[in-house]
XYZ file of C-alpha atoms in Angstrom:
599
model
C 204.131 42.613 2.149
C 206.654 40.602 0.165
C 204.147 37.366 0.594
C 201.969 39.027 -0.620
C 203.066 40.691 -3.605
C 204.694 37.425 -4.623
C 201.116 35.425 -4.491
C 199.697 38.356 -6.729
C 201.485 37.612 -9.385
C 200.002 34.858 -10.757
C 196.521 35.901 -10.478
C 198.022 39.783 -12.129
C 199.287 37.215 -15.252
C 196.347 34.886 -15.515
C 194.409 38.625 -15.869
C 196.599 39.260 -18.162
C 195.902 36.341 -20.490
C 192.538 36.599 -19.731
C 192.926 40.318 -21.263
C 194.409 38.781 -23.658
C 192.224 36.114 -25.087
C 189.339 38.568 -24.940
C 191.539 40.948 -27.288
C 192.315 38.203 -29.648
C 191.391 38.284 -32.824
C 189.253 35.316 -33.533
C 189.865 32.838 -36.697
C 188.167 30.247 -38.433
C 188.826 26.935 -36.711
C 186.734 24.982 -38.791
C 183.986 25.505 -41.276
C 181.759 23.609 -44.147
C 180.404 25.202 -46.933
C 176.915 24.223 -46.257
C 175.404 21.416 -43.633
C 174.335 17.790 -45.290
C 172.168 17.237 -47.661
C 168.615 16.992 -45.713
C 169.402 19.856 -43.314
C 167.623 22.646 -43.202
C 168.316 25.894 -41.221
C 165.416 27.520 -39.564
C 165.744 30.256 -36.399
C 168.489 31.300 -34.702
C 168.886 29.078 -31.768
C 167.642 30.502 -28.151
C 170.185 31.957 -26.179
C 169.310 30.228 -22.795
C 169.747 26.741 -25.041
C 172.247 24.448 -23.261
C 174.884 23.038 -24.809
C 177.501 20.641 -23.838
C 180.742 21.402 -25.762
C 183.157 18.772 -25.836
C 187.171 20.276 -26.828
C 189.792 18.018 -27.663
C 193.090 19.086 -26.857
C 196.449 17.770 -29.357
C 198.068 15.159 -28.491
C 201.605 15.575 -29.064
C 202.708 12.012 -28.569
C 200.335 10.425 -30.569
C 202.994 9.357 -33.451
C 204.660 7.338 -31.090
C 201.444 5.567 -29.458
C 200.672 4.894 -33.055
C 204.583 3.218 -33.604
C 203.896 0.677 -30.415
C 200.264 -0.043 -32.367
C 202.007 -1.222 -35.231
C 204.409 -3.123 -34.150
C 201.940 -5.063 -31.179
C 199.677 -5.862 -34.267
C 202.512 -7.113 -36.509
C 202.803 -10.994 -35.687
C 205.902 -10.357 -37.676
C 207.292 -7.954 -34.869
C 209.311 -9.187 -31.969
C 206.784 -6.932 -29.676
C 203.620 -8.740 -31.402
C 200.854 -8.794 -28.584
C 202.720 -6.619 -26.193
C 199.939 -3.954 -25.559
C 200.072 -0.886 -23.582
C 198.355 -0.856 -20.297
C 196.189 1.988 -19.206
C 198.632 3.849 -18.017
C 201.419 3.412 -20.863
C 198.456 5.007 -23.097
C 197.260 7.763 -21.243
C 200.933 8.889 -20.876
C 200.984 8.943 -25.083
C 197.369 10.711 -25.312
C 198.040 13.392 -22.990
C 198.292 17.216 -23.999
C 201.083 19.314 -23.416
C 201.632 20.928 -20.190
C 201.207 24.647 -21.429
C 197.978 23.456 -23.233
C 196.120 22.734 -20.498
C 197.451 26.298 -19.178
C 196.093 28.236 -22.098
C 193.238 26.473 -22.723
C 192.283 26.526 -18.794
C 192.870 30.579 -18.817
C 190.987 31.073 -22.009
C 188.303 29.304 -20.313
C 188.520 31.391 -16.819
C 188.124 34.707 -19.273
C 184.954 33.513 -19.875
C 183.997 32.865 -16.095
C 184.577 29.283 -16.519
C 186.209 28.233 -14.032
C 187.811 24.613 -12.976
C 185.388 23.507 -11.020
C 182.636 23.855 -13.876
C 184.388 21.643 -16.348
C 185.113 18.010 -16.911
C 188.522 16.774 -18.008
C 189.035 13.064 -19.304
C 191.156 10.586 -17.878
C 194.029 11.600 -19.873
C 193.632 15.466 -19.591
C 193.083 14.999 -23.368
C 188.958 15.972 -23.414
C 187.276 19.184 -21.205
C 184.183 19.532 -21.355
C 182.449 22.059 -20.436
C 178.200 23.375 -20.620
C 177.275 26.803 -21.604
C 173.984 28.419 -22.794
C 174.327 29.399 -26.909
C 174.891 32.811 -25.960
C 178.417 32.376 -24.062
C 179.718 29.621 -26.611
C 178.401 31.767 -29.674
C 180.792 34.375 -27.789
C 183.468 32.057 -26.907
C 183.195 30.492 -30.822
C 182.797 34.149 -32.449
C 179.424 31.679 -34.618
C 176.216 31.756 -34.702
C 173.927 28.672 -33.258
C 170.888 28.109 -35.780
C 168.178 25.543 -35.730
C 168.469 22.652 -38.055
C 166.043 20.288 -39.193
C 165.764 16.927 -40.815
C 163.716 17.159 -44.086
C 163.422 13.230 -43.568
C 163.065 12.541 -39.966
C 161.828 15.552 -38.812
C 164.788 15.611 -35.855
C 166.061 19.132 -35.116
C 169.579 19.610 -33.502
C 171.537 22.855 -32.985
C 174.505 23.827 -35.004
C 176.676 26.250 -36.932
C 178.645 25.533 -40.255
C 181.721 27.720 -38.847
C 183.604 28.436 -35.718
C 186.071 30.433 -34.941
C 188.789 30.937 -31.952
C 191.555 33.142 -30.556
C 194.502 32.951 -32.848
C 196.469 32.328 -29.628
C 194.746 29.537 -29.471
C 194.600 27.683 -32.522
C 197.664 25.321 -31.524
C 196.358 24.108 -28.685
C 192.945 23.277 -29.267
C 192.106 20.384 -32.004
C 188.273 20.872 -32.553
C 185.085 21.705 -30.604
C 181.957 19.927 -30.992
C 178.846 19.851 -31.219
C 179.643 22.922 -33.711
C 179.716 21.821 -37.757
C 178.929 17.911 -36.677
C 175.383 16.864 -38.718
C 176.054 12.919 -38.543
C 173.071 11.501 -37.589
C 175.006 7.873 -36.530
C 171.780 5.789 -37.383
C 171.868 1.673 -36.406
C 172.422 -0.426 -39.616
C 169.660 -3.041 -40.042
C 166.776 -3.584 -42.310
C 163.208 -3.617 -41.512
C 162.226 -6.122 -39.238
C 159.751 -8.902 -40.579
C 157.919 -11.429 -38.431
C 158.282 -14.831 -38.892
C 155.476 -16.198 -39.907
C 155.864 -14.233 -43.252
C 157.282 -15.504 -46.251
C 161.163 -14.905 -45.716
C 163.085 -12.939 -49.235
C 165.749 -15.098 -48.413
C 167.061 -18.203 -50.900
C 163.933 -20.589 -51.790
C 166.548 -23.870 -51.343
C 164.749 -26.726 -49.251
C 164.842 -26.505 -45.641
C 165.433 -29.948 -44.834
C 168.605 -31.858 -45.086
C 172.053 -30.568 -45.683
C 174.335 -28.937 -48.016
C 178.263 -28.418 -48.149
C 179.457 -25.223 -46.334
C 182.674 -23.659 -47.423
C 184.888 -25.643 -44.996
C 183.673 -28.668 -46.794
C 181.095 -29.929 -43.929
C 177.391 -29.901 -43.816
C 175.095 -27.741 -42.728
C 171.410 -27.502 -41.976
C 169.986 -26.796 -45.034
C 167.714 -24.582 -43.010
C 170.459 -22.444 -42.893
C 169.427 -20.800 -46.466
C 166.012 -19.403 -44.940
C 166.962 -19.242 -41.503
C 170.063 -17.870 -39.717
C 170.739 -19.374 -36.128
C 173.085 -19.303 -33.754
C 173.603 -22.906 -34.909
C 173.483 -22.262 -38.655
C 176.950 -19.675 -38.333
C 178.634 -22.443 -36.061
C 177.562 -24.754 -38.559
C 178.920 -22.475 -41.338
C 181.951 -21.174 -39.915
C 183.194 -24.406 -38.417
C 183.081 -23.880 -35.265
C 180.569 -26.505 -33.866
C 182.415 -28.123 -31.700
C 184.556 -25.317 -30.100
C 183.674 -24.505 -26.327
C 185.327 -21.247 -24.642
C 185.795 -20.205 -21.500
C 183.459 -18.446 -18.593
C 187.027 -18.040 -16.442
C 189.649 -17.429 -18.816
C 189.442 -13.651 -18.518
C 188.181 -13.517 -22.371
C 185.407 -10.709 -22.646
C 183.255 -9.986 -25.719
C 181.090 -6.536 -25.799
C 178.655 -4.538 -27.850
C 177.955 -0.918 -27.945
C 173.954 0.166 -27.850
C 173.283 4.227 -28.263
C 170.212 5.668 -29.350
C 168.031 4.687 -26.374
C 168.681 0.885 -27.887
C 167.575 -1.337 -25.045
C 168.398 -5.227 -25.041
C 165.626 -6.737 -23.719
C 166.154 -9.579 -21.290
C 163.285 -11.521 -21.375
C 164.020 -12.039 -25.126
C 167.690 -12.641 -24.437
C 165.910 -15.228 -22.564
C 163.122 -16.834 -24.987
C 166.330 -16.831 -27.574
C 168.305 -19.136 -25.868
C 165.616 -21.027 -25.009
C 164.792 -21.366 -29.047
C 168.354 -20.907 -30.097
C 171.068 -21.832 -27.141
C 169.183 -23.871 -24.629
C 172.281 -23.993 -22.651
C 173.066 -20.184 -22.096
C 169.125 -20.242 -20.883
C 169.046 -18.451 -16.947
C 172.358 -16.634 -17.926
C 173.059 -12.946 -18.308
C 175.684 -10.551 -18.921
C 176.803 -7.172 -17.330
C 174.646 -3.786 -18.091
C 177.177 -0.813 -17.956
C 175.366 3.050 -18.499
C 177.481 5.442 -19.945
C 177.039 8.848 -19.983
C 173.700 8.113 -18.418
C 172.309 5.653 -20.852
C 169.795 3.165 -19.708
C 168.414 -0.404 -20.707
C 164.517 0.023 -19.862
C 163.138 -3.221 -19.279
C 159.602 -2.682 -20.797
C 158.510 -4.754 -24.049
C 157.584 -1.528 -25.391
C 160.606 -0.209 -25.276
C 163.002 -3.192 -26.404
C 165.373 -2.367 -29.928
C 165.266 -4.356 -32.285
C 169.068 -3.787 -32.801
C 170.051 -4.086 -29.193
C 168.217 -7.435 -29.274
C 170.223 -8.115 -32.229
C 173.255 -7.710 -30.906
C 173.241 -9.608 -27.690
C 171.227 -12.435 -28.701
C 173.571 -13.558 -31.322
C 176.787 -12.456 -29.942
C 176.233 -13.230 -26.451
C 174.258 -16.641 -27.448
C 177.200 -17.409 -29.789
C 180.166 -16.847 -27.291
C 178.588 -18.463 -24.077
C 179.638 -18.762 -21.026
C 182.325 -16.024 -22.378
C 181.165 -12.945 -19.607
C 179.470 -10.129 -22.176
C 179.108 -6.826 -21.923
C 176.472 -4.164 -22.927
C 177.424 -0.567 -22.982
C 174.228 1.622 -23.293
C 175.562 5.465 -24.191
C 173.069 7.940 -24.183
C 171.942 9.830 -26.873
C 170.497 12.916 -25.695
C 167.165 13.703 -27.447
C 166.723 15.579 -30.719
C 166.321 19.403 -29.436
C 162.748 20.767 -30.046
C 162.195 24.085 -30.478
C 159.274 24.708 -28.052
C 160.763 22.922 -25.316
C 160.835 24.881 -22.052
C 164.461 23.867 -21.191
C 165.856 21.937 -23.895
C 169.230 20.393 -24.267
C 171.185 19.257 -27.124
C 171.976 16.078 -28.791
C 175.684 15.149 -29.355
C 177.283 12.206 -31.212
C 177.859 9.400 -28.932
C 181.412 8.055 -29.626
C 182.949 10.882 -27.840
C 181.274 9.731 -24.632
C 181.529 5.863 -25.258
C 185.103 6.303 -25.787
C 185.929 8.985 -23.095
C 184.514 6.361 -20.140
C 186.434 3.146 -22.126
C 189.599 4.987 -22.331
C 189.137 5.354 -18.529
C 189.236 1.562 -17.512
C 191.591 -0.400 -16.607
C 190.820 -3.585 -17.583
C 189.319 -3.981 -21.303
C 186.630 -6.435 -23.267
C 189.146 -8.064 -25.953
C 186.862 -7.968 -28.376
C 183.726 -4.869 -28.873
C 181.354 -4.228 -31.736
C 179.260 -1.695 -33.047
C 176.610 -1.395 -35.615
C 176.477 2.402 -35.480
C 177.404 4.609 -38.468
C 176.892 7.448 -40.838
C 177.964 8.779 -43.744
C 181.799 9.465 -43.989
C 180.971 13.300 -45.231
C 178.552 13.895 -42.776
C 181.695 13.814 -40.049
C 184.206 16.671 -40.035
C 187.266 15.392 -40.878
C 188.786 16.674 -37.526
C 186.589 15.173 -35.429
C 186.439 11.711 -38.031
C 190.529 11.776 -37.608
C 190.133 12.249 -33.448
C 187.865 9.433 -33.238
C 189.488 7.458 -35.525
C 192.784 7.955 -33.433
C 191.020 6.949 -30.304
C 190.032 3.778 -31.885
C 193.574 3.327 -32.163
C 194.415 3.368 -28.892
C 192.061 0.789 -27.835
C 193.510 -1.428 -30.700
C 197.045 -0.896 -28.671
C 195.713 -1.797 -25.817
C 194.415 -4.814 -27.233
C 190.884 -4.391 -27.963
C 189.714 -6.160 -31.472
C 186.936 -3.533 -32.898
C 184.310 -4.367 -35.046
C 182.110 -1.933 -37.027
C 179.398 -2.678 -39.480
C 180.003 -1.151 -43.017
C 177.113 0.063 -43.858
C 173.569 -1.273 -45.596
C 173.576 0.987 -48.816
C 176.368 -0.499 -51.031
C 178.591 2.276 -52.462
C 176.399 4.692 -51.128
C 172.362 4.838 -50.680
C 171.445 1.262 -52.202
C 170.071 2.511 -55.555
C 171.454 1.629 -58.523
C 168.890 4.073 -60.659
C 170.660 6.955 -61.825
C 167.670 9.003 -62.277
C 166.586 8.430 -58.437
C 170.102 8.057 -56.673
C 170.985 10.576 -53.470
C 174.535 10.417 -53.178
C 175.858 14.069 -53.713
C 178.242 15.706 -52.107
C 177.733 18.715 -49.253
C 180.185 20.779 -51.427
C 176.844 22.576 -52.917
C 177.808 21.444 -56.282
C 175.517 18.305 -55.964
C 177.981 16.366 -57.671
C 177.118 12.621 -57.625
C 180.250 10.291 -55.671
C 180.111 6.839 -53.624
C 179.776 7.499 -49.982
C 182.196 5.711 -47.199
C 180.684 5.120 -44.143
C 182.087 6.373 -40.919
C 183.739 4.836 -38.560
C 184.248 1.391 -40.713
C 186.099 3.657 -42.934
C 188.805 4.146 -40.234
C 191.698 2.329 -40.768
C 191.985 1.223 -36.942
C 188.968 -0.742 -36.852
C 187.908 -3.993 -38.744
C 184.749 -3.028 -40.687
C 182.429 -6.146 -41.561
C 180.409 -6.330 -44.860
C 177.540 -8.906 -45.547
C 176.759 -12.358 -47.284
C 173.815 -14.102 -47.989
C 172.647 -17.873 -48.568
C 175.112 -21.254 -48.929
C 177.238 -21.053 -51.226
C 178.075 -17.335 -50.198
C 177.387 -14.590 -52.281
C 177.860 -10.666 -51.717
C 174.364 -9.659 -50.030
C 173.277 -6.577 -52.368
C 173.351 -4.233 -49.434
C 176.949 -4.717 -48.611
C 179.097 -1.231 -47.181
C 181.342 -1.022 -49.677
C 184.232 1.377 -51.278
C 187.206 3.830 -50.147
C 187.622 6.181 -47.501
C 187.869 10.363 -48.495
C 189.323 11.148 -45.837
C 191.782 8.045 -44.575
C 194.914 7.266 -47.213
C 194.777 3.486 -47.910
C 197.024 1.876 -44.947
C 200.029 0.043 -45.985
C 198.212 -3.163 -44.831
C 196.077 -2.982 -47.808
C 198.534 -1.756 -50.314
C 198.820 -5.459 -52.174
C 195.376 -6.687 -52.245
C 193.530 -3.501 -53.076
C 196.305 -2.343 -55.586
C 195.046 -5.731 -57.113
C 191.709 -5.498 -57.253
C 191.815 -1.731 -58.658
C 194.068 -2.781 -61.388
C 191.684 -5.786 -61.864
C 188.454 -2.876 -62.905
C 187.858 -2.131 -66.435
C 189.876 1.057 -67.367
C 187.626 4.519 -66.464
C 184.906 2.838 -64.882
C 183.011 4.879 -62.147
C 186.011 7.418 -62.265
C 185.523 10.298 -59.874
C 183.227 8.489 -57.576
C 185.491 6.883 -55.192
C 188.958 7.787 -54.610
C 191.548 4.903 -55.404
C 193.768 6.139 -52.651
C 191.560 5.687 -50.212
C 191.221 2.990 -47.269
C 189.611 0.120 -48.513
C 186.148 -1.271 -46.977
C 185.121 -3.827 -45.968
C 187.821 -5.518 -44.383
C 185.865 -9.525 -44.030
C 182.355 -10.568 -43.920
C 179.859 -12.426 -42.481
C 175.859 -13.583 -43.243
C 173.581 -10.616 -43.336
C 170.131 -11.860 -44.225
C 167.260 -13.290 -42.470
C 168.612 -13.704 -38.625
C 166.067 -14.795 -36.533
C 165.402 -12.977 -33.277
C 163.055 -12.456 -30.635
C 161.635 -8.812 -30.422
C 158.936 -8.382 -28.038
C 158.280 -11.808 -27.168
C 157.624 -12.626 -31.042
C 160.166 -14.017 -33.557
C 161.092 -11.970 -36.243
C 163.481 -11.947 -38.617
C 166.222 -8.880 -39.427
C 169.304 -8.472 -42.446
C 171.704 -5.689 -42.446
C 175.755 -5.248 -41.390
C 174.554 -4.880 -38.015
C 174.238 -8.823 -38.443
C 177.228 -9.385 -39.474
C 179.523 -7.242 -37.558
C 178.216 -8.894 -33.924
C 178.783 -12.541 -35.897
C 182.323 -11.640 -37.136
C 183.295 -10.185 -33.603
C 182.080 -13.584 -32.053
C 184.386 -15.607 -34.096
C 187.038 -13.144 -32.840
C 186.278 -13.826 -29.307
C 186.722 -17.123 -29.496
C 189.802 -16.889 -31.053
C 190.678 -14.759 -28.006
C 189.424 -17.111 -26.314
C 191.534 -20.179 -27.512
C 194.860 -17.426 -27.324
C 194.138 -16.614 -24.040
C 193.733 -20.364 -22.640
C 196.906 -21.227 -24.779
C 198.490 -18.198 -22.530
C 198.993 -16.044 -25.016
C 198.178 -12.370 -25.327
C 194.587 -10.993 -27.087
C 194.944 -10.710 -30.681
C 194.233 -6.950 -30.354
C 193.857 -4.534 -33.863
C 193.560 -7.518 -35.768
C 194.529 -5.530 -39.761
C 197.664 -6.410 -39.901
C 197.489 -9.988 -38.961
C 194.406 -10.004 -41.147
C 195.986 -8.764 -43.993
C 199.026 -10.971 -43.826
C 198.583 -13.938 -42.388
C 194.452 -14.617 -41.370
C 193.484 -14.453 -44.883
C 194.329 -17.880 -45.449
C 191.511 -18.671 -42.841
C 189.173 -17.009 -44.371
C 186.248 -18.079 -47.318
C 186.960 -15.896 -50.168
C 183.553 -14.512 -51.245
C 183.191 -14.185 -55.310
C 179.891 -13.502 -56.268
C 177.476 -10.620 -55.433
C 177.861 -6.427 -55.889
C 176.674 -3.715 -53.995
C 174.277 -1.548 -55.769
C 174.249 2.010 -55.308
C 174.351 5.576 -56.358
C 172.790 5.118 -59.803
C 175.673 2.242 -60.286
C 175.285 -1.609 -60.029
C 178.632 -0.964 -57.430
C 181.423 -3.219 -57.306
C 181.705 -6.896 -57.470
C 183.113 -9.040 -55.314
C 185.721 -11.016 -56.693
C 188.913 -13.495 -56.123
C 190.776 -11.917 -53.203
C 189.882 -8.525 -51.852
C 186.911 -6.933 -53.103
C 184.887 -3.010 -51.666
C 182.053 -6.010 -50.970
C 182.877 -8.734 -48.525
C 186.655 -8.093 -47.925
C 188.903 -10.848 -47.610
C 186.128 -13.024 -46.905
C 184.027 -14.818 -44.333
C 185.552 -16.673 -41.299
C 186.892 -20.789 -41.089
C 186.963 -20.452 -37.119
C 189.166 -23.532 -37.226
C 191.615 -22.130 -39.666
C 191.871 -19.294 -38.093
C 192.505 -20.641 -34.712
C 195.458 -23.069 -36.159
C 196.648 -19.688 -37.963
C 196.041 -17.705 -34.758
C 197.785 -19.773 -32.226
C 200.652 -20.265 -34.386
C-alpha cells in the first residue's frame, strides 16, 4: 500500500498542474497590430485544419555561447578559431530543467502527450501538430484565413496569441501564429541568351584591368562565368582540395530543385573539368530535388552551378527544405505552410560534422518577421558561426526597400497601420551573425542599382561596425532621409560581389539571371577557398567571419565607390570610400585575402 501511494504522487501533482494550466489565466504572448501589407483576412480557418506548431523554449545559457562566439571570431583573441563542437553547443542552447517540466505538463493538459511531440537535438524546439481547434484553445486566438493580394497564396494565421501566465517564462514564441514572411528567392527575371543582354555595351573581345591590377576577359562586362569571377577576383590560378575536409553548401527551399543534367551541360560550357562530377543531395524536413526539366529552379540551378563549378573538387552540398504548400481553402485535408529556417536549422544544429562555409539566397522583409522569432533565428545563426560555419545571405534585390525610387508609386510602409513610408531591412542578412552580400555590376565595379541595402530595426549596430558605419553616417548630408532608416541599426551589406548577367543553364537552354542570389553563392565560394587554403595550412575554418572582416579582411577587399540603390521613392544611398548600405566593404582579392587569412 505504501508502493503504491508513493507512485501516485506524481501522477496526483502532474493533475494538479494540469488543473492548473487549464485555470490559468491566459496573456498576450505576442501580437501585431495588423498582418503585412498585402494580407488580407478572409474566413475563420476550419477547425479540422492541421497545423504544425513549432515552440521554442529559452535558452538560459545563451550569453555565454555568445562570449565563446566572440572571442573564436576575434583573430585578435588567444581562443581565435577554437570552435565549439556539437556537443559544447548543445550544452549552451539547452532549456532549463523545470522548463521542459512545465512546458511538457502544460502540454499533457491538453492530451498531448510525449510520445506525440518532437523535441530538437538540444531539447531547445518541441514540436508538436494539432487541428486549429485545440491550438486556438491552447493559444486562447483565433486562426483566420489570409490571402496574398499579389500572389494569390493563402496561409493560416492570427495577429495575437496568448498563453498561461504560468507559462510565459518558459516558453519564447510559438509559430506559425503572427509569422506573414513570405521568404521569397532573390533573383531577377531570367532572360535567355540569345537576347540582347542590359548589361555594359563594352567590347567583348580582348581585355581590360580588373581591380587587382590583372586582365580580364573583356567578355566579362556582358557575360559572367565561372572564369570571368576567377578572373576578377584573382583567383585563377588557385586549386583546392577534394580531401582536405573543406565543405562548401547551399540551402534550396521552396520546392527549388537543382537540376543535374544542367549542373552537367554547365561544366561542360563553363568548368570542363568538374564535367561527370556531383555533389551530395541531403532532404530536410522532407524536401526533394525532382529530377524533371520541368521542374528544375532557376535559383537552385543558380546556386550550384556557380558555387559548386567555382569550388571544384571541394565536396558540395545541397540542402533541399521543404516548404509545405500554400493552404487552400477547399482542400479536403489541407496542411499549413511554415517558414523554413526553423526546420533547416533544427536538422543542421543536429550534425556533427559541419560544411565550413553555407549560403542562402532566401529572404523577406525585416518587418514581415516577428521580432521574437527574427531574434531566435538570428541566435541560431550564431551558433553555427561558433561552431565554425561561415554564413552567407543575399541582401536583398530592392535597394533600401522595393527598388523604386518614385515617390508617388513607392510601397514601403510600415504594418503599424499608419502607412508611414521607411526603408525596409531584409531578413536574415540583417542579422548581425551572418555575412550578408550586396551586388556589383560591370569592370570597373560599380554598385548594381538593385543592391540590399540599409540598417536593421530590430538588431543594434554590432560593435564590429561601430567605426566604419559611424563614418559613413557622419559622411551624409545633415537630415537627409531622416526617419527612414534607423542610424543605430546593424549595417547591410557587409561585402559584395557581381550581380548582373550570370550565365546559366535552365532547362537545357542558357539563360542569363542578376540579383543577390548571384552574389551571395560567389562571395561564399571565395570563402571556401579560403577555408580551403586554412585548412591545408592546418589551421582551423575561419568560422563567423565579421569580426575578422571588419578588422583585418578589409584590406583584401576592392572598395566599391560608385553606384546607389534606388528605392522607396528615394535614389537610396551611395556607395562610397569605405563602408557604404550598398556593397559593404567591398568585393573580394582572393589572393589578398588568403595572405591576410593565413597570417
Amino acid at each position: 500500500m505504501r508502493l503504491v501511494s508513493l507512485l501516485s504522487l506524481p501522477i496526483a501533482a502532474a493533475l494538479v498542474r494540469a488543473a492548473a494550466y487549464k485555470g490559468s489565466q491566459h496573456k498576450v504572448k505576442e501580437s501585431i497590430d495588423a498582418p503585412p501589407r498585402g494580407w488580407v483576412r478572409h474566413g475563420p480557418a476550419p477547425s479540422d485544419h492541421t497545423l504544425e506548431l513549432k515552440i521554442a523554449l529559452p535558452q538560459p545559457h545563451f550569453p555565454i555561447l555568445e562570449k565563446h562566439l566572440w572571442e573564436v571570431s576575434d583573430p585578435k583573441h588567444e581562443r581565435y578559431g577554437a570552435h565549439l563542437s556539437k556537443q559544447e553547443a548543445e550544452a549552451l542552447m539547452a532549456p532549463n530543467p523545470e522548463t521542459l517540466d512545465e512546458v511538457s505538463e502544460w502540454l499533457a493538459s491538453h492530451g498531448i502527450e510525449e510520445e506525440h511531440l518532437y523535441r530538437s537535438s538540444a531539447q531547445d524546439w518541441v514540436t508538436i501538430r494539432v487541428p486549429v481547434s485545440l491550438a486556438e484553445e491552447m493559444l486562447d486566438t483565433n486562426y483566420h484565413i489570409y490571402t496574398h493580394s499579389e500572389t494569390g497564396e493563402s496561409i493560416v494565421r492570427t495577429t495575437s496569441y496568448s498563453l498561461p501566465g504560468l507559462l510565459h517564462e518558459h516558453v519564447e514564441l510559438i509559430q506559425p501564429t503572427t509569422m506573414f514572411a513570405r521568404f521569397k528567392a532573390f533573383k531577377s527575371t531570367l532572360h535567355w541568351a540569345n537576347t540582347v543582354s542590359s548589361g555594359s555595351p563594352s567590347p567583348t573581345s580582348g581585355t581590360i584591368t580588373g581591380p587587382a591590377g590583372n586582365q580580364v576577359n573583356a567578355s566579362c562586362n556582358n557575360t559572367i562565368t565561372v572564369s570571368c569571377l576567377r578572373q576578377l577576383y584573382n583567383a585563377v590560378d588557385y586549386n583546392t582540395s577534394a580531401t582536405n575536409g573543406n565543405k562548401i553548401a547551399l540551402t534550396g527551399y521552396l520546392e527549388q530543385y537543382a537540376n543535374d543534367m544542367d549542373l552537367q551541360q554547365f561544366y561542360q560550357l563553363e568548368n570542363p573539368t568538374a564535367y561527370g562530377s556531383n555533389y551530395t543531395f541531403v532532404s530536410v524536413h522532407g524536401g526533394m530535388n525532382n529530377q524533371s526539366y520541368d521542374a528544375a529552379g532557376v535559383e537552385a540551378n543558380l546556386d550550384t552551378q556557380f558555387a559548386f563549378g567555382l569550388t571544384y573538387p571541394t565536396p558540395g552540398t545541397f540542402y533541399s527544405t521543404a516548404g509545405e504548400p500554400p493552404f487552400i481553402p477547399d482542400m479536403v485535408t489541407p496542411t499549413d505552410t511554415n517558414e523554413p529556417y526553423s526546420y533547416w536549422l533544427d536538422y543542421i544544429l543536429a550534425q556533427e560534422y559541419l560544411p565550413q562555409t553555407i549560403s542562402t539566397s532566401y529572404g523577406d522583409d525585416e518587418q514581415t518577421v516577428p521580432p521574437a522569432y527574427a531574434a531566435r533565428v538570428c541566435s541560431e545563426f550564431a551558433i553555427l558561426g561558433a561552431r565554425g560555419v561561415s554564413l552567407m545571405f543575399s541582401s536583398g534585390d530592392g535597394g533600401v526597400g522595393d527598388g523604386n525610387p518614385d515617390p508617388a508609386t513607392q510601397q514601403c510602409y510600415t504594418n503599424s497601420g499608419l502607412n508611414r513610408t521607411v526603408f525596409l531591412p531584409e531578413f536574415p542578412a540583417a542579422c548581425p551573425f551572418v555575412t550578408s552580400v550586396g551586388g556589383t555590376v560591370n569592370i570597373p565595379e560599380t554598385a548594381v542599382f538593385f543592391s540590399g541595402g540599409g540598417f536593421s530595426n530590430y538588431f543594434p549596430r554590432p560593435a564590429y561596425q561601430d567605426t566604419v558605419v559611424s563614418k559613413f553616417l557622419d559622411s551624409l548630408a545633415p537630415g537627409i532621409y531622416e526617419g527612414l532608416y534607423n542610424p543605430y541599426g546593424r549595417g547591410i551589406p557587409d561585402v559584395a560581389a557581381q550581380a548582373y548577367d550570370f550565365l546559366i543553364v535552365y532547362q537545357g537552354q542558357e539563360g542569363y539571371v542578376a540579383g543577390t542570389s548571384c552574389s551571395s553563392p560567389s562571395f561564399a565560394s571565395f570563402v571556401s577557398m579560403l577555408n580551403d587554403a586554412r585548412i591545408s595550412a592546418g589551421q582551423s575554418s575561419l568560422g563567423f567571419l565579421n569580426p575578422w572582416l571588419y578588422s583585418a579582411g578589409y584590406a583584401g577587399l576592392n572598395d566599391i565607390t560608385e553606384g546607389n540603390n534606388p528605392g522607396c521613392g528615394t535614389e537610396g544611398f551611395n556607395a562610397t570610400i569605405g563602408w557604404d548600405p550598398v556593397t559593404g566593404l567591398g568585393t573580394p582579392n582572393f589572393e589578398k585575402l588568403k595572405a591576410l587569412a593565413l597570417a
